[in-house]
mmCIF file of C-alpha atoms in Angstrom:
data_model
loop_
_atom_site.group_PDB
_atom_site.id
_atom_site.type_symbol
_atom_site.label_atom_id
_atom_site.label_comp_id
_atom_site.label_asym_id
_atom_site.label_seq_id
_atom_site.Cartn_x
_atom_site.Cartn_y
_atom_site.Cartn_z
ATOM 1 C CA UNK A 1 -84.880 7.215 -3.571
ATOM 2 C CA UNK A 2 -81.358 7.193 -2.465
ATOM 3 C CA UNK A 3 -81.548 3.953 -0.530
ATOM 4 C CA UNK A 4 -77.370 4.601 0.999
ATOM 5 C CA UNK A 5 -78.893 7.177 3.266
ATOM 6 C CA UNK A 6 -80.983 6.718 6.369
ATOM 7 C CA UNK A 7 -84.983 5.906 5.122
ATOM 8 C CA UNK A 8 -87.865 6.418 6.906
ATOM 9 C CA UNK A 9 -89.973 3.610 7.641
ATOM 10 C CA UNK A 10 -92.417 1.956 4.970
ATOM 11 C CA UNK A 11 -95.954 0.583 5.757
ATOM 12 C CA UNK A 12 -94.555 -3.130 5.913
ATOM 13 C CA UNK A 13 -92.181 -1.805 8.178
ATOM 14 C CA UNK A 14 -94.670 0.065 10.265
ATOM 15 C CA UNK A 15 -96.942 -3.516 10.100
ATOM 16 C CA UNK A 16 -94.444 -4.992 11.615
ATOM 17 C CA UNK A 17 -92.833 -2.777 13.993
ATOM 18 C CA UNK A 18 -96.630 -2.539 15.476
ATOM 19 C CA UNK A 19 -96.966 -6.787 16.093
ATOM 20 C CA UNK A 20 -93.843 -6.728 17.250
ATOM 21 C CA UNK A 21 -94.482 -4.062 20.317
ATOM 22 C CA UNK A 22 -98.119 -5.631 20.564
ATOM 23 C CA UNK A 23 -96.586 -9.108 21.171
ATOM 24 C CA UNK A 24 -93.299 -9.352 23.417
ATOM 25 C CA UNK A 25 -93.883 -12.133 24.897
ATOM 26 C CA UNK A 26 -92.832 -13.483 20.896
ATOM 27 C CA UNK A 27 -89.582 -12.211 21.177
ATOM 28 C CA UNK A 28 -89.616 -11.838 17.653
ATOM 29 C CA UNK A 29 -85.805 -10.243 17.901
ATOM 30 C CA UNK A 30 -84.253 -13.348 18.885
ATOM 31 C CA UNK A 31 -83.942 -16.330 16.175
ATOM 32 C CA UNK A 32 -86.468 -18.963 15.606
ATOM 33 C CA UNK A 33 -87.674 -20.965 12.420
ATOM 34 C CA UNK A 34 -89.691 -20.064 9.458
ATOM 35 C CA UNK A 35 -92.728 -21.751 11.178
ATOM 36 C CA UNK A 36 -92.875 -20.462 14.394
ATOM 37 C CA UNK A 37 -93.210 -16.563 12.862
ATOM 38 C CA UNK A 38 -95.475 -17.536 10.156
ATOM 39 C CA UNK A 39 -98.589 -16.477 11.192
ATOM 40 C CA UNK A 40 -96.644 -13.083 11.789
ATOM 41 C CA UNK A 41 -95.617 -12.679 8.181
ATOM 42 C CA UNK A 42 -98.513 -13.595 6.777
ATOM 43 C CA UNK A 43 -100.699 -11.313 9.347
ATOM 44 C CA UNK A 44 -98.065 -8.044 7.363
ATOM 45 C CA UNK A 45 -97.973 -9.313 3.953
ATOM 46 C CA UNK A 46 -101.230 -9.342 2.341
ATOM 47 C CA UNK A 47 -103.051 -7.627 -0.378
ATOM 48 C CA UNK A 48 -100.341 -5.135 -2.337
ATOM 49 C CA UNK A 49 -97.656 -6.833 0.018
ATOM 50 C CA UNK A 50 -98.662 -9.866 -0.421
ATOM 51 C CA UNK A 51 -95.810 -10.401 -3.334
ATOM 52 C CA UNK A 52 -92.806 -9.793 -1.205
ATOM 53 C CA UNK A 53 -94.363 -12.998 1.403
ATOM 54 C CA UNK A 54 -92.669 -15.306 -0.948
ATOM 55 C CA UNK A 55 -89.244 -13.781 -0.595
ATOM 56 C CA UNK A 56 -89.047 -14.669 3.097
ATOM 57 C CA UNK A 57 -88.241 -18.317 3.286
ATOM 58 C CA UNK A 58 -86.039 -20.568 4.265
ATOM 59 C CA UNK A 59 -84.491 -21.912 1.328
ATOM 60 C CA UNK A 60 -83.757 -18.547 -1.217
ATOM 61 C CA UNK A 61 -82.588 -19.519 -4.808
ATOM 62 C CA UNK A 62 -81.078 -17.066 -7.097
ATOM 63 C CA UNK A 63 -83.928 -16.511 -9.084
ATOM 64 C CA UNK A 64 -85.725 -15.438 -5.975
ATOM 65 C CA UNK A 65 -84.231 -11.636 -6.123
ATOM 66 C CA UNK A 66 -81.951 -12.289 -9.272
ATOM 67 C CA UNK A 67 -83.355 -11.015 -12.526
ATOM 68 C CA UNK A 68 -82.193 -13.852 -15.348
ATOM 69 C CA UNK A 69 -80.666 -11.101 -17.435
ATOM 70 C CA UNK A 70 -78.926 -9.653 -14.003
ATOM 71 C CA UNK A 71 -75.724 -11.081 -11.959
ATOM 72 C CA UNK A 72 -77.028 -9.505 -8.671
ATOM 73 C CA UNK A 73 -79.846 -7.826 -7.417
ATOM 74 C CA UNK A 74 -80.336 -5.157 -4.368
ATOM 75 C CA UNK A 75 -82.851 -5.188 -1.449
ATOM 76 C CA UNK A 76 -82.941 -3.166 1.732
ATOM 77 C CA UNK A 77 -83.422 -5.292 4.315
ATOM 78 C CA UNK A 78 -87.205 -4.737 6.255
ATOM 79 C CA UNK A 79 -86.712 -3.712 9.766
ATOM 80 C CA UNK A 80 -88.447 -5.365 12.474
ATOM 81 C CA UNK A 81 -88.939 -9.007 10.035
ATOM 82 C CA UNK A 82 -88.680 -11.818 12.974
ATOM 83 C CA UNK A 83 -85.664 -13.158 13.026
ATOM 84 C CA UNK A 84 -85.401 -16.737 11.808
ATOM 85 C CA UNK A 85 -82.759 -18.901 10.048
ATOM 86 C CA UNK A 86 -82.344 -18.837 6.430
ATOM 87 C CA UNK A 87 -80.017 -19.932 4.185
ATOM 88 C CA UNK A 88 -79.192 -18.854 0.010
ATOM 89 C CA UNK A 89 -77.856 -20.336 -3.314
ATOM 90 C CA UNK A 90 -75.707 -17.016 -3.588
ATOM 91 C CA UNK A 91 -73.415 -14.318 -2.299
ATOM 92 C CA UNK A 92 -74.736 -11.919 0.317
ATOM 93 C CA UNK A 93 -73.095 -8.702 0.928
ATOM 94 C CA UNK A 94 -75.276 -7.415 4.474
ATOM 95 C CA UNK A 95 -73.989 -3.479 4.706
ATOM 96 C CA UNK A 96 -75.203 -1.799 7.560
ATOM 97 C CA UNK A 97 -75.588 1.565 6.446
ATOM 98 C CA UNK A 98 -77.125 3.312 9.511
ATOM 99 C CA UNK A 99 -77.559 1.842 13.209
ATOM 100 C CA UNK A 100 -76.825 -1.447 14.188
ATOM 101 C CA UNK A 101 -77.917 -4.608 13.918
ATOM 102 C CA UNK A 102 -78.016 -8.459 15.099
ATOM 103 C CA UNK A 103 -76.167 -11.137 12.743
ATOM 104 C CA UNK A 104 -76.758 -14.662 14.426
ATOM 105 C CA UNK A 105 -74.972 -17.522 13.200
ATOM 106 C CA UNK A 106 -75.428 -21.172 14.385
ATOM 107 C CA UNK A 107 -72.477 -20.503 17.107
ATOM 108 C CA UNK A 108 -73.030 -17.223 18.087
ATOM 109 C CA UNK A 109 -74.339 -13.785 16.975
ATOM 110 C CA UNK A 110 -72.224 -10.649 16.911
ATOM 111 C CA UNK A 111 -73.217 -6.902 16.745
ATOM 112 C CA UNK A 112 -72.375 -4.947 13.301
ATOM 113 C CA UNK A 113 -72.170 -1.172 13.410
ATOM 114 C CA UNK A 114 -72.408 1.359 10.731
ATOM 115 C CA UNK A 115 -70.041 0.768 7.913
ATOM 116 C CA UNK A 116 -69.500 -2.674 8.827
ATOM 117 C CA UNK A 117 -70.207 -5.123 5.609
ATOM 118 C CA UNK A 118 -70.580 -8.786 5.976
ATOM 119 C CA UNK A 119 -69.662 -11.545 3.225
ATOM 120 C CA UNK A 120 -72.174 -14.595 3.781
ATOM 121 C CA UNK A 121 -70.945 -17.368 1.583
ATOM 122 C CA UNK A 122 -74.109 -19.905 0.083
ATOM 123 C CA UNK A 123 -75.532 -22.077 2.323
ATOM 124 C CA UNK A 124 -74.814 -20.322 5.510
ATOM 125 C CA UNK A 125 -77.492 -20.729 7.577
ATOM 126 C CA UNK A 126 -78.115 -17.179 9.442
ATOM 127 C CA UNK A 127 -80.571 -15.092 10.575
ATOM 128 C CA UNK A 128 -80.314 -11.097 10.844
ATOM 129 C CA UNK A 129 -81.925 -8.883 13.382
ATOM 130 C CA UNK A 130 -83.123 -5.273 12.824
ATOM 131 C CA UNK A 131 -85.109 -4.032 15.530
ATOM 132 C CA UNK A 132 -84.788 -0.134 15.532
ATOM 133 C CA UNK A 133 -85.962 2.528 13.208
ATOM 134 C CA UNK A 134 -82.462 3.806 12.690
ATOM 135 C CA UNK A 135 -81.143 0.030 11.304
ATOM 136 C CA UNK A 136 -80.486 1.141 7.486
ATOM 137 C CA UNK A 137 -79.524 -2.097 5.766
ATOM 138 C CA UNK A 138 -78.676 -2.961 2.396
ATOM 139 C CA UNK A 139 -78.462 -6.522 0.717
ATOM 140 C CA UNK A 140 -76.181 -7.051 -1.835
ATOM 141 C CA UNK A 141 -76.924 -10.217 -3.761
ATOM 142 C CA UNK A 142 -74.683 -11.426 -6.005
ATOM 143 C CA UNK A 143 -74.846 -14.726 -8.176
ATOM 144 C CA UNK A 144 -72.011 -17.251 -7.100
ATOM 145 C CA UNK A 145 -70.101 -17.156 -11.165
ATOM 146 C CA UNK A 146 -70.313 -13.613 -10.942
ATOM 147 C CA UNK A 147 -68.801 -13.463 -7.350
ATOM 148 C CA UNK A 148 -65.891 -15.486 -8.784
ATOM 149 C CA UNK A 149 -65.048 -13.297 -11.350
ATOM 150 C CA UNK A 150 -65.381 -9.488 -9.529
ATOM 151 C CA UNK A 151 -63.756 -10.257 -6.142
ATOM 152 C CA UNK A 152 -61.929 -14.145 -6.582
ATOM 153 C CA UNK A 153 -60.349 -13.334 -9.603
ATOM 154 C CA UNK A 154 -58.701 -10.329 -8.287
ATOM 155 C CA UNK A 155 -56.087 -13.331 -5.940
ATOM 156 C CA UNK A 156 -55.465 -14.525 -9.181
ATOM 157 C CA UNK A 157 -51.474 -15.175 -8.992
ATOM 158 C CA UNK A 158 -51.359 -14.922 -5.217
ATOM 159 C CA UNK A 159 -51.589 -18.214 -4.114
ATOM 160 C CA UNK A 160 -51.828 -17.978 -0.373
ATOM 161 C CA UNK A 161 -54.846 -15.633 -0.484
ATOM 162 C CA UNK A 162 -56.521 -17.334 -2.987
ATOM 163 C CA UNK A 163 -56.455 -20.581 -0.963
ATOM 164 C CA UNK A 164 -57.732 -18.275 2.153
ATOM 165 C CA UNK A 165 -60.710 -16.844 0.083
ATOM 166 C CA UNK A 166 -61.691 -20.155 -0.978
ATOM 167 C CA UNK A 167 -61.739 -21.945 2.094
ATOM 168 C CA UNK A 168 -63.786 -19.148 3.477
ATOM 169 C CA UNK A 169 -66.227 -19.160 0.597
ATOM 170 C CA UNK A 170 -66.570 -22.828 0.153
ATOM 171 C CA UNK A 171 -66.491 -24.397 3.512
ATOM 172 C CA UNK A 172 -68.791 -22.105 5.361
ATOM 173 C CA UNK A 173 -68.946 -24.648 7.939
ATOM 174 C CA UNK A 174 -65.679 -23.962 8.984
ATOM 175 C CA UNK A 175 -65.583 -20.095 7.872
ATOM 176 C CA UNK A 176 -69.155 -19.037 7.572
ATOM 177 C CA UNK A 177 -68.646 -15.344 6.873
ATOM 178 C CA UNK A 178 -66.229 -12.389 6.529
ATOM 179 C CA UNK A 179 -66.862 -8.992 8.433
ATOM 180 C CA UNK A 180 -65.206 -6.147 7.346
ATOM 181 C CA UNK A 181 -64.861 -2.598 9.417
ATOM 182 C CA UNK A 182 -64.742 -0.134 6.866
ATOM 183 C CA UNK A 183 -65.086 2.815 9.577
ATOM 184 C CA UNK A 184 -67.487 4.744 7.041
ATOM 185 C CA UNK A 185 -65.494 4.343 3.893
ATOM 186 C CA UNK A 186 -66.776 7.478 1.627
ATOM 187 C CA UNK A 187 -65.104 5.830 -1.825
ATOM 188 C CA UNK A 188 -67.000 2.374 -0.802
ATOM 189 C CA UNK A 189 -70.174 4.399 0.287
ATOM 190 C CA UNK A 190 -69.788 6.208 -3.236
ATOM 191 C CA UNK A 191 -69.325 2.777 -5.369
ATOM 192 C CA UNK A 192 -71.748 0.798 -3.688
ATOM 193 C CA UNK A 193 -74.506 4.361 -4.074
ATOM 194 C CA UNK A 194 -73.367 4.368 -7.855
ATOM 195 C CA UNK A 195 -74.144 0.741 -8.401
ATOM 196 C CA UNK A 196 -77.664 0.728 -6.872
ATOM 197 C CA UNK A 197 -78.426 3.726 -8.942
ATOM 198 C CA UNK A 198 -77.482 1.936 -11.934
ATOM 199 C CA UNK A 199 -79.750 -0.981 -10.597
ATOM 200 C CA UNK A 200 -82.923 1.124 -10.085
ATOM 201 C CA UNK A 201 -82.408 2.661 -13.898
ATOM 202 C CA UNK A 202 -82.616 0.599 -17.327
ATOM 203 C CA UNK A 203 -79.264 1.790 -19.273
ATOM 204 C CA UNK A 204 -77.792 -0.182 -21.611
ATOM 205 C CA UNK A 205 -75.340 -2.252 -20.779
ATOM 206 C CA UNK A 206 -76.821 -2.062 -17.161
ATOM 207 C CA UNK A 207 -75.513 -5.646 -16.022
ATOM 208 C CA UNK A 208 -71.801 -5.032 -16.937
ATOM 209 C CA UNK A 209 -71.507 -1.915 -15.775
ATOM 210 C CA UNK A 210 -72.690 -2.743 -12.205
ATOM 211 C CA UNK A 211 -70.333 -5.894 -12.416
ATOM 212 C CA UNK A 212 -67.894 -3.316 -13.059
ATOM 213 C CA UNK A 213 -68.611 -1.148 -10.053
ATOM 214 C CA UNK A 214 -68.855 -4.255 -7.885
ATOM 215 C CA UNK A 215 -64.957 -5.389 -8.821
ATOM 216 C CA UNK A 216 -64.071 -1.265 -7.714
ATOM 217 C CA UNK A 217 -66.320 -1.972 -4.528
ATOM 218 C CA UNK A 218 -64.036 -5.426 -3.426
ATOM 219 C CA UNK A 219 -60.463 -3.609 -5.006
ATOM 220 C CA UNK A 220 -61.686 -0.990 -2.371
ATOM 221 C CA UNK A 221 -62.241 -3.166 0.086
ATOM 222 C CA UNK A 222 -58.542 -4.828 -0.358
ATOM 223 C CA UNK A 223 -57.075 -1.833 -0.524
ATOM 224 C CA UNK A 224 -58.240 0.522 2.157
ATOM 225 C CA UNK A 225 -59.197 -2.553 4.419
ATOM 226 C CA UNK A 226 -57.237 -5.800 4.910
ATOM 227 C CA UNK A 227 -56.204 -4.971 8.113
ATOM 228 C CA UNK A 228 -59.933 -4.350 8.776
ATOM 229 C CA UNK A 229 -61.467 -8.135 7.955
ATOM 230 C CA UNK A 230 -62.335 -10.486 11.047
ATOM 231 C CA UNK A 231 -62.056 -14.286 10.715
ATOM 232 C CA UNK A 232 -63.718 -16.448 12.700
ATOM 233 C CA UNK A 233 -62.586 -19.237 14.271
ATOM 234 C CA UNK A 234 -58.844 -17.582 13.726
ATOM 235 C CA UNK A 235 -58.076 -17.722 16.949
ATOM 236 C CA UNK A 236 -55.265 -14.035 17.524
ATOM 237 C CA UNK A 237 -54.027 -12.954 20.124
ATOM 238 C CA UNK A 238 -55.372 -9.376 19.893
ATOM 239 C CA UNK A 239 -57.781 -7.520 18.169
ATOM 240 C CA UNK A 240 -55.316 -5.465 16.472
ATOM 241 C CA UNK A 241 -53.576 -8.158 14.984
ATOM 242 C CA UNK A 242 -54.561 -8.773 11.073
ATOM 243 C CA UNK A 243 -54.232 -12.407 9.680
ATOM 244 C CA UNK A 244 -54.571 -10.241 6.117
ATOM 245 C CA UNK A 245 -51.302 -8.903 6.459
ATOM 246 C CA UNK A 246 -50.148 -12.216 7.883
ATOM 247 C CA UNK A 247 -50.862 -13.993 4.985
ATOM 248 C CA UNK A 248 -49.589 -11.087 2.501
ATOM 249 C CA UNK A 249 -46.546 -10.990 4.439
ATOM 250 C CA UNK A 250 -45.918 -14.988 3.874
ATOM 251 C CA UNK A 251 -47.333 -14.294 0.143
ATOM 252 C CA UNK A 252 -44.705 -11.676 -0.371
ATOM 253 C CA UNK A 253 -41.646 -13.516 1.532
ATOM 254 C CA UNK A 254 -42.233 -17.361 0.179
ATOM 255 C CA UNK A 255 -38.869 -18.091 -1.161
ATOM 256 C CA UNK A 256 -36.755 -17.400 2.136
ATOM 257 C CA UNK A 257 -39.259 -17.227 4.711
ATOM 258 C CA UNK A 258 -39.083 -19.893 7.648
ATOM 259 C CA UNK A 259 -42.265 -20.270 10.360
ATOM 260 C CA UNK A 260 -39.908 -19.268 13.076
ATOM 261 C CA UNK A 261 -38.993 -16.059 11.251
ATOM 262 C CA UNK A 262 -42.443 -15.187 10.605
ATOM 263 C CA UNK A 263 -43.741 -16.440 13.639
ATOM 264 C CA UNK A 264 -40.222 -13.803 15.130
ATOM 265 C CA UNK A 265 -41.375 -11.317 12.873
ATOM 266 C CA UNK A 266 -45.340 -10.760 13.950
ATOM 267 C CA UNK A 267 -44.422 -11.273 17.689
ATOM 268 C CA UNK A 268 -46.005 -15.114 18.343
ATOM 269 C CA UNK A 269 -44.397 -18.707 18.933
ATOM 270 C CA UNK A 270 -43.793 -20.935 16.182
ATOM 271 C CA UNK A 271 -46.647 -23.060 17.149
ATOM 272 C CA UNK A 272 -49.209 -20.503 17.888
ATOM 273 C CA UNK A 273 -48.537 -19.138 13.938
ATOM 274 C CA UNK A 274 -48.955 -22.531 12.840
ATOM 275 C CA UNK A 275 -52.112 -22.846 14.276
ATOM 276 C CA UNK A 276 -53.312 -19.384 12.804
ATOM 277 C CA UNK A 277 -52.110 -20.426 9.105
ATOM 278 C CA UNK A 278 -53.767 -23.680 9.464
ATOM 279 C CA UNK A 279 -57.032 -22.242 10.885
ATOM 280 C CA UNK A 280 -57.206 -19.683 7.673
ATOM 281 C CA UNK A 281 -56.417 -21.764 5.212
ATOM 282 C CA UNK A 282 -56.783 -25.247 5.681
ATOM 283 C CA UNK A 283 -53.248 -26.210 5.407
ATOM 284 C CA UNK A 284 -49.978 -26.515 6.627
ATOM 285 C CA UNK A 285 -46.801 -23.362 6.671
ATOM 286 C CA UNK A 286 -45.024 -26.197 5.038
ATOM 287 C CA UNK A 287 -48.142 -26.749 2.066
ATOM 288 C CA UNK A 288 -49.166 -22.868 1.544
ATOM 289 C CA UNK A 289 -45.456 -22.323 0.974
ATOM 290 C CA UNK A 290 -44.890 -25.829 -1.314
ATOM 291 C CA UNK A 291 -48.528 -24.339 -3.456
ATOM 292 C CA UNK A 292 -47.096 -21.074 -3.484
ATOM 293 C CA UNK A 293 -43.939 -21.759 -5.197
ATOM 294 C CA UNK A 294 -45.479 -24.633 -7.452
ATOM 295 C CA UNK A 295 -47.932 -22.160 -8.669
ATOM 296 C CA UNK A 296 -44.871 -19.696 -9.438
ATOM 297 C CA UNK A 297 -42.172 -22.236 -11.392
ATOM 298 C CA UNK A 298 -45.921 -22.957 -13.283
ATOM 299 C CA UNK A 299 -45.764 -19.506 -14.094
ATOM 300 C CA UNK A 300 -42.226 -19.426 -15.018
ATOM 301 C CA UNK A 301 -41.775 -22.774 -17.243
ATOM 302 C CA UNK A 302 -44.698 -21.474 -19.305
ATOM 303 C CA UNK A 303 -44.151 -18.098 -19.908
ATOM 304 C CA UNK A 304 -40.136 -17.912 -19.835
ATOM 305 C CA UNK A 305 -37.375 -19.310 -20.894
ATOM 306 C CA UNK A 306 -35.096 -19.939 -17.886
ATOM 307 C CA UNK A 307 -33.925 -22.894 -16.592
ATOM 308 C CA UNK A 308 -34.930 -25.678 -13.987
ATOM 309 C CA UNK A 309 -31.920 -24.706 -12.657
ATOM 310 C CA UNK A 310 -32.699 -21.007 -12.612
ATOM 311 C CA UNK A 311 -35.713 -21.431 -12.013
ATOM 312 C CA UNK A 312 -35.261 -23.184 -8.645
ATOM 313 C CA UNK A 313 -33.173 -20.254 -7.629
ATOM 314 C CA UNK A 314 -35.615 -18.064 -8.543
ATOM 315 C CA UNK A 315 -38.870 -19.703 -5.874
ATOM 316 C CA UNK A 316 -36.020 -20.405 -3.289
ATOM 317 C CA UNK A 317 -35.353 -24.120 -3.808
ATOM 318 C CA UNK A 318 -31.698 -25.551 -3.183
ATOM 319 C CA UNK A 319 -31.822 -29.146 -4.636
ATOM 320 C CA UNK A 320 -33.309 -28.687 -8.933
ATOM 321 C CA UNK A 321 -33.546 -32.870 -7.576
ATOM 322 C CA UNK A 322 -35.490 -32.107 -4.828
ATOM 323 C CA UNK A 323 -37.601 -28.898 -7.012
ATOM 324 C CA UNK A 324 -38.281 -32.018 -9.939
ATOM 325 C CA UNK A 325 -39.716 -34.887 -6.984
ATOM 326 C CA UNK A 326 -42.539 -32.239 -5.543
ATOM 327 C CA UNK A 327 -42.951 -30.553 -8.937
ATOM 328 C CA UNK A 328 -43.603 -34.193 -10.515
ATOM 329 C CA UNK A 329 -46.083 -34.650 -7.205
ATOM 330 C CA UNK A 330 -48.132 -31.773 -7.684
ATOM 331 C CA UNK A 331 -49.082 -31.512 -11.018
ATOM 332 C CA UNK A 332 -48.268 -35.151 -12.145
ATOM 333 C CA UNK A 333 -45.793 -34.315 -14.716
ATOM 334 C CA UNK A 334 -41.542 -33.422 -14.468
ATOM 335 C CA UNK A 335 -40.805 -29.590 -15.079
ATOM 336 C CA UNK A 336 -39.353 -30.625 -18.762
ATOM 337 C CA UNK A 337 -42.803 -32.250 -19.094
ATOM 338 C CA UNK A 338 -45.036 -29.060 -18.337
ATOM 339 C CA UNK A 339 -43.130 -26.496 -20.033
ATOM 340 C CA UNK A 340 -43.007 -28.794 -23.235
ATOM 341 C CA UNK A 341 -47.040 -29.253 -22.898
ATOM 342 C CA UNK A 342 -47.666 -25.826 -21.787
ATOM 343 C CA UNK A 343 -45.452 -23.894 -24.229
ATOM 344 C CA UNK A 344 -45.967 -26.152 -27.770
ATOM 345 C CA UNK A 345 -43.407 -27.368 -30.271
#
């Protein structure tokens, strides 16, 4: 069964669908705890269901859904399950793939539409609300090493990014997910329909080619739809405006570009674009663009043979006194130091 197109409902489904009309007074749409909807679950998920009872919890591990010999594992999501808070050990890709649906966070909820995918980092506690027969929704779960490698991996190099994807991936308290509007993407439909078909068959070399799909699926995603991903807690003035190409912009301009020229350049003040770097990436104009160029005369003193002096040039520093002091700061050695450790006799 193509599970990427819209699926009638199945008897769990239908179980639940019928408590949930029989009791509104539950108001089993809106989010509560594991305990308070208990009885519910348990009334639906007995005899042949009564295996899938022990995948709704509050606590899910990897193993839960994740085959050892598998990095990630699909599962439709079961419409009408009471809403309550859960959290995971791993990577969560929630793609709506018909309807709409209810994602409610600790500080709010928001709507997501068809097309929409959501990145839930581990240990976000959330809660997901399906209560309509045309709610198609597919879980992507992916094992935290394995998420590194297909999508993290790919900022590899690009310093400013990288910092952004990690502080929204490993301080969920502060960024607790990434939405992406992907307007019906057919290419994304197309990867993400190819890699659950390779889940529901047993090919060799199953695992890595679905890993393989997967890093297509987030190049996709970067390609076709940075201008598409909503932060929260970035705080922009409009709804049109894209902290992706923010950031890119500062990536690509790091030797000569100033905060008020980039604050000049996208239309805000100085201090409100200070405030919007900070709030994506944990750090200062001033720090993303000291990492950035660190990470670049890296680069350069191990896999070239300029000089400290050219090499300042090259990252956009005046003083090769000044370059040596931060250089020596950051990674504890002088340039002459690194390039001799890095680059052998």
């Amino acid at each position: 069964m193509d599970t990427f197109i819209h699926t009638p409902l199945s008897e769990a489904e239908k179980r639940l669908k019928r408590l949930w009309i029989a009791h509104p007074e539950r108001h089993l749409e809106q989010v509560h705890t594991e305990d308070e909807v208990r009885d519910i679950l348990d009334q639906v998920f007995t005899g042949d269901l009564s295996p899938a009872r022990k995948n709704l919890s509050t606590n899910i591990g990897e193993h839960t859904f994740i085959e050892k010999d598998m990095d990630c594992s699909f599962v439709k999501h079961m419409r009408y399950t009471p809403a309550f808070w859960h959290r995971h050990e791993f990577f969560e890709l929630l793609i709506v793939i018909n309807g709409t649906c209810e994602n409610i966070l600790p500080n709010g909820s928001f709507t997501m539409h068809t097309g929409d995918i959501c990145i839930h980092a581990p240990r976000t506690s959330h809660s997901v609300s399906a209560f309509s027969d045309d709610a198609d929704l597919m879980n992507i779960l992916i094992r935290k090493s394995t998420f590194e490698r297909s999508f993290l991996s790919l900022m590899e190099g690009d310093t400013i990014l990288s910092t952004f994807f990690h502080r929204v991936f490993y301080e969920p308290e502060e960024i607790p997910y990434l939405m992406i509007h992907t307007n019906k993407d057919e290419e994304l439909e197309n990867l993400g329909r190819a890699a659950y078909l390779e889940f529901c068959q047993n090919k060799r070399y199953k695992n890595q080619m679905i890993n393989s799909l997967l890093s297509a699926f987030f190049i996709t995603i970067l390609r076709h739809h940075e201008k598409d991903i909503e932060i929260p807690n970035v705080r922009m003035k409009s709804a049109d405006d894209s902290i992706m190409f923010i950031l890119r912009y500062l990536q690509a301009n790091y030797t000569t570009i100033t905060l008020h020229s980039l604050a000049q350049f996208f239309n805000y003040s100085d201090r409100q674009m200070q405030r919007i770097i900070s709030d994506a990436t944990g750090m200062s104009f001033t720090e993303n663009i000291q990492q950035q160029k660190m990470a670049r005369a890296a680069q350069l003193l191990g896999a070239t043979k300029h000089s400290i002096g050219e090499i300042c040039e090259l990252i956009g520093f005046d003083s090769p006194n000044n370059f040596r002091r931060i250089f020596r700061k950051h990674y504890g050695l002088t340039p002459s130091e690194f390039r001799k450790r890095h680059t052998g006799p």
